[in-house]
């Protein structure tokens, strides 16, 4: 059972900002977007709230790219492509949502509940 927490405009804005983009932003990106609206916002506040959202299942951490953790508001398991040159993170929607475990259950001796797939390479912009 979740404990009731006090309403926070900053917390709501952080989640809304993350949900409004498909760019898989870093905490620093979210902070830069919201700082003009909330002059007293700290980067620590953004990190604390992202951690809270992750613990509550509202967001997921995709990967650390170029030293920055990147977040996604789409929490269902789905693959991502990461450009190793520019750091862009993209959803791969063409693959099915559930990729077969291919015998991993038997190998691990347990039950696979989900998998995370990250593809790395050069995006089309960096390839040109």
PDB file of C-alpha atoms in Angstrom:
ATOM      1  CA  UNK A   1       0.000   0.000   0.000  1.00  0.00           C
ATOM      2  CA  UNK A   2       1.371   3.409  -0.993  1.00  0.00           C
ATOM      3  CA  UNK A   3       1.559   6.009   1.710  1.00  0.00           C
ATOM      4  CA  UNK A   4      -0.143   9.298   0.983  1.00  0.00           C
ATOM      5  CA  UNK A   5       2.302  12.039   0.203  1.00  0.00           C
ATOM      6  CA  UNK A   6       1.870  15.768   0.091  1.00  0.00           C
ATOM      7  CA  UNK A   7       1.023  17.255  -3.304  1.00  0.00           C
ATOM      8  CA  UNK A   8       3.921  18.997  -5.027  1.00  0.00           C
ATOM      9  CA  UNK A   9       3.693  21.191  -8.132  1.00  0.00           C
ATOM     10  CA  UNK A  10       7.348  20.469  -8.874  1.00  0.00           C
ATOM     11  CA  UNK A  11       6.833  16.708  -8.630  1.00  0.00           C
ATOM     12  CA  UNK A  12       3.818  16.920 -10.933  1.00  0.00           C
ATOM     13  CA  UNK A  13       5.775  19.056 -13.423  1.00  0.00           C
ATOM     14  CA  UNK A  14       8.705  16.617 -13.444  1.00  0.00           C
ATOM     15  CA  UNK A  15       6.430  13.680 -14.271  1.00  0.00           C
ATOM     16  CA  UNK A  16       4.442  15.687 -16.836  1.00  0.00           C
ATOM     17  CA  UNK A  17       7.662  16.806 -18.546  1.00  0.00           C
ATOM     18  CA  UNK A  18       8.936  13.238 -18.747  1.00  0.00           C
ATOM     19  CA  UNK A  19       5.607  11.998 -20.088  1.00  0.00           C
ATOM     20  CA  UNK A  20       5.522  14.745 -22.733  1.00  0.00           C
ATOM     21  CA  UNK A  21       8.648  13.593 -24.575  1.00  0.00           C
ATOM     22  CA  UNK A  22       9.888  10.480 -26.339  1.00  0.00           C
ATOM     23  CA  UNK A  23      13.523  11.624 -26.111  1.00  0.00           C
ATOM     24  CA  UNK A  24      14.297   9.537 -23.005  1.00  0.00           C
ATOM     25  CA  UNK A  25      15.687  12.540 -21.141  1.00  0.00           C
ATOM     26  CA  UNK A  26      18.232  12.775 -18.377  1.00  0.00           C
ATOM     27  CA  UNK A  27      17.519  14.423 -15.030  1.00  0.00           C
ATOM     28  CA  UNK A  28      19.682  17.311 -16.222  1.00  0.00           C
ATOM     29  CA  UNK A  29      17.471  17.803 -19.314  1.00  0.00           C
ATOM     30  CA  UNK A  30      14.311  17.815 -17.191  1.00  0.00           C
ATOM     31  CA  UNK A  31      15.944  20.245 -14.761  1.00  0.00           C
ATOM     32  CA  UNK A  32      16.900  22.628 -17.597  1.00  0.00           C
ATOM     33  CA  UNK A  33      13.328  22.526 -18.982  1.00  0.00           C
ATOM     34  CA  UNK A  34      11.715  23.259 -15.612  1.00  0.00           C
ATOM     35  CA  UNK A  35      14.193  25.703 -14.045  1.00  0.00           C
ATOM     36  CA  UNK A  36      12.672  28.764 -15.801  1.00  0.00           C
ATOM     37  CA  UNK A  37       9.243  27.822 -14.401  1.00  0.00           C
ATOM     38  CA  UNK A  38      10.539  26.949 -10.931  1.00  0.00           C
ATOM     39  CA  UNK A  39      13.547  29.168 -10.131  1.00  0.00           C
ATOM     40  CA  UNK A  40      14.076  27.435  -6.766  1.00  0.00           C
ATOM     41  CA  UNK A  41      14.144  23.935  -8.342  1.00  0.00           C
ATOM     42  CA  UNK A  42      17.288  21.953  -7.597  1.00  0.00           C
ATOM     43  CA  UNK A  43      18.804  19.121  -9.591  1.00  0.00           C
ATOM     44  CA  UNK A  44      18.628  17.036  -6.404  1.00  0.00           C
ATOM     45  CA  UNK A  45      14.846  17.504  -6.327  1.00  0.00           C
ATOM     46  CA  UNK A  46      14.604  16.193  -9.884  1.00  0.00           C
ATOM     47  CA  UNK A  47      16.767  13.159  -9.045  1.00  0.00           C
ATOM     48  CA  UNK A  48      14.837  12.395  -5.841  1.00  0.00           C
ATOM     49  CA  UNK A  49      11.507  12.532  -7.650  1.00  0.00           C
ATOM     50  CA  UNK A  50      12.719  10.402 -10.562  1.00  0.00           C
ATOM     51  CA  UNK A  51      13.873   7.820  -8.013  1.00  0.00           C
ATOM     52  CA  UNK A  52      10.470   7.974  -6.307  1.00  0.00           C
ATOM     53  CA  UNK A  53       8.683   7.556  -9.658  1.00  0.00           C
ATOM     54  CA  UNK A  54      10.921   4.612 -10.547  1.00  0.00           C
ATOM     55  CA  UNK A  55      10.189   2.928  -7.196  1.00  0.00           C
ATOM     56  CA  UNK A  56       6.464   3.437  -7.788  1.00  0.00           C
ATOM     57  CA  UNK A  57       6.655   2.004 -11.317  1.00  0.00           C
ATOM     58  CA  UNK A  58       5.728   5.294 -13.021  1.00  0.00           C
ATOM     59  CA  UNK A  59       9.013   5.591 -14.940  1.00  0.00           C
ATOM     60  CA  UNK A  60      11.882   3.340 -15.873  1.00  0.00           C
ATOM     61  CA  UNK A  61      15.588   3.876 -16.289  1.00  0.00           C
ATOM     62  CA  UNK A  62      16.646   2.889 -19.808  1.00  0.00           C
ATOM     63  CA  UNK A  63      20.437   3.128 -19.556  1.00  0.00           C
ATOM     64  CA  UNK A  64      23.317   5.399 -18.679  1.00  0.00           C
ATOM     65  CA  UNK A  65      24.367   7.158 -21.875  1.00  0.00           C
ATOM     66  CA  UNK A  66      27.453   9.378 -21.971  1.00  0.00           C
ATOM     67  CA  UNK A  67      27.453   9.454 -18.165  1.00  0.00           C
ATOM     68  CA  UNK A  68      23.786  10.420 -17.750  1.00  0.00           C
ATOM     69  CA  UNK A  69      20.986   8.109 -16.678  1.00  0.00           C
ATOM     70  CA  UNK A  70      18.126   8.277 -19.196  1.00  0.00           C
ATOM     71  CA  UNK A  71      14.464   7.834 -18.248  1.00  0.00           C
ATOM     72  CA  UNK A  72      11.295   6.646 -19.979  1.00  0.00           C
ATOM     73  CA  UNK A  73       7.659   7.189 -18.965  1.00  0.00           C
ATOM     74  CA  UNK A  74       6.579   4.198 -21.074  1.00  0.00           C
ATOM     75  CA  UNK A  75       7.055   1.518 -18.451  1.00  0.00           C
ATOM     76  CA  UNK A  76       5.952  -1.537 -20.434  1.00  0.00           C
ATOM     77  CA  UNK A  77       8.965  -3.612 -21.529  1.00  0.00           C
ATOM     78  CA  UNK A  78      10.115  -2.549 -24.997  1.00  0.00           C
ATOM     79  CA  UNK A  79      13.456  -2.428 -26.818  1.00  0.00           C
ATOM     80  CA  UNK A  80      15.545   0.710 -27.328  1.00  0.00           C
ATOM     81  CA  UNK A  81      18.212   1.838 -29.779  1.00  0.00           C
ATOM     82  CA  UNK A  82      21.073   3.959 -28.416  1.00  0.00           C
ATOM     83  CA  UNK A  83      23.304   5.944 -30.746  1.00  0.00           C
ATOM     84  CA  UNK A  84      26.839   5.618 -29.423  1.00  0.00           C
ATOM     85  CA  UNK A  85      27.897   8.827 -31.210  1.00  0.00           C
ATOM     86  CA  UNK A  86      25.247  11.419 -30.313  1.00  0.00           C
ATOM     87  CA  UNK A  87      23.597   9.648 -27.356  1.00  0.00           C
ATOM     88  CA  UNK A  88      20.075   9.648 -28.817  1.00  0.00           C
ATOM     89  CA  UNK A  89      17.789   6.985 -27.291  1.00  0.00           C
ATOM     90  CA  UNK A  90      14.853   5.748 -29.357  1.00  0.00           C
ATOM     91  CA  UNK A  91      12.019   3.291 -28.826  1.00  0.00           C
ATOM     92  CA  UNK A  92      11.974   0.348 -31.209  1.00  0.00           C
ATOM     93  CA  UNK A  93       8.267  -0.115 -31.849  1.00  0.00           C
ATOM     94  CA  UNK A  94       8.599  -2.527 -34.765  1.00  0.00           C
ATOM     95  CA  UNK A  95       9.491  -5.471 -32.523  1.00  0.00           C
ATOM     96  CA  UNK A  96       6.769  -7.380 -30.686  1.00  0.00           C
ATOM     97  CA  UNK A  97       6.128  -6.410 -27.060  1.00  0.00           C
ATOM     98  CA  UNK A  98       6.831  -9.918 -25.836  1.00  0.00           C
ATOM     99  CA  UNK A  99       9.962 -11.493 -27.194  1.00  0.00           C
ATOM    100  CA  UNK A 100      10.162 -15.233 -26.439  1.00  0.00           C
ATOM    101  CA  UNK A 101      12.583 -16.182 -23.686  1.00  0.00           C
ATOM    102  CA  UNK A 102      14.221 -18.708 -26.082  1.00  0.00           C
ATOM    103  CA  UNK A 103      14.866 -21.293 -23.415  1.00  0.00           C
ATOM    104  CA  UNK A 104      16.238 -18.850 -20.839  1.00  0.00           C
ATOM    105  CA  UNK A 105      13.774 -20.221 -18.275  1.00  0.00           C
ATOM    106  CA  UNK A 106      15.327 -23.653 -18.589  1.00  0.00           C
ATOM    107  CA  UNK A 107      18.885 -22.322 -18.592  1.00  0.00           C
ATOM    108  CA  UNK A 108      18.380 -20.086 -15.555  1.00  0.00           C
ATOM    109  CA  UNK A 109      16.193 -22.566 -13.706  1.00  0.00           C
ATOM    110  CA  UNK A 110      13.581 -19.890 -13.059  1.00  0.00           C
ATOM    111  CA  UNK A 111      10.818 -17.960 -14.768  1.00  0.00           C
ATOM    112  CA  UNK A 112      11.522 -15.017 -17.066  1.00  0.00           C
ATOM    113  CA  UNK A 113       9.105 -12.190 -16.285  1.00  0.00           C
ATOM    114  CA  UNK A 114      10.442  -9.618 -18.764  1.00  0.00           C
ATOM    115  CA  UNK A 115      13.579  -8.742 -20.668  1.00  0.00           C
ATOM    116  CA  UNK A 116      15.304  -5.494 -21.547  1.00  0.00           C
ATOM    117  CA  UNK A 117      16.826  -5.184 -24.982  1.00  0.00           C
ATOM    118  CA  UNK A 118      19.233  -2.394 -25.936  1.00  0.00           C
ATOM    119  CA  UNK A 119      20.592  -2.039 -29.441  1.00  0.00           C
ATOM    120  CA  UNK A 120      23.715   0.106 -29.887  1.00  0.00           C
ATOM    121  CA  UNK A 121      25.077   1.695 -33.049  1.00  0.00           C
ATOM    122  CA  UNK A 122      24.868   4.861 -35.132  1.00  0.00           C
ATOM    123  CA  UNK A 123      21.553   6.612 -35.700  1.00  0.00           C
ATOM    124  CA  UNK A 124      20.576   7.667 -39.224  1.00  0.00           C
ATOM    125  CA  UNK A 125      21.648  11.272 -38.551  1.00  0.00           C
ATOM    126  CA  UNK A 126      25.132  10.267 -37.374  1.00  0.00           C
ATOM    127  CA  UNK A 127      25.489   7.725 -40.177  1.00  0.00           C
ATOM    128  CA  UNK A 128      25.327  10.479 -42.827  1.00  0.00           C
TER     129      UNK A 128
END
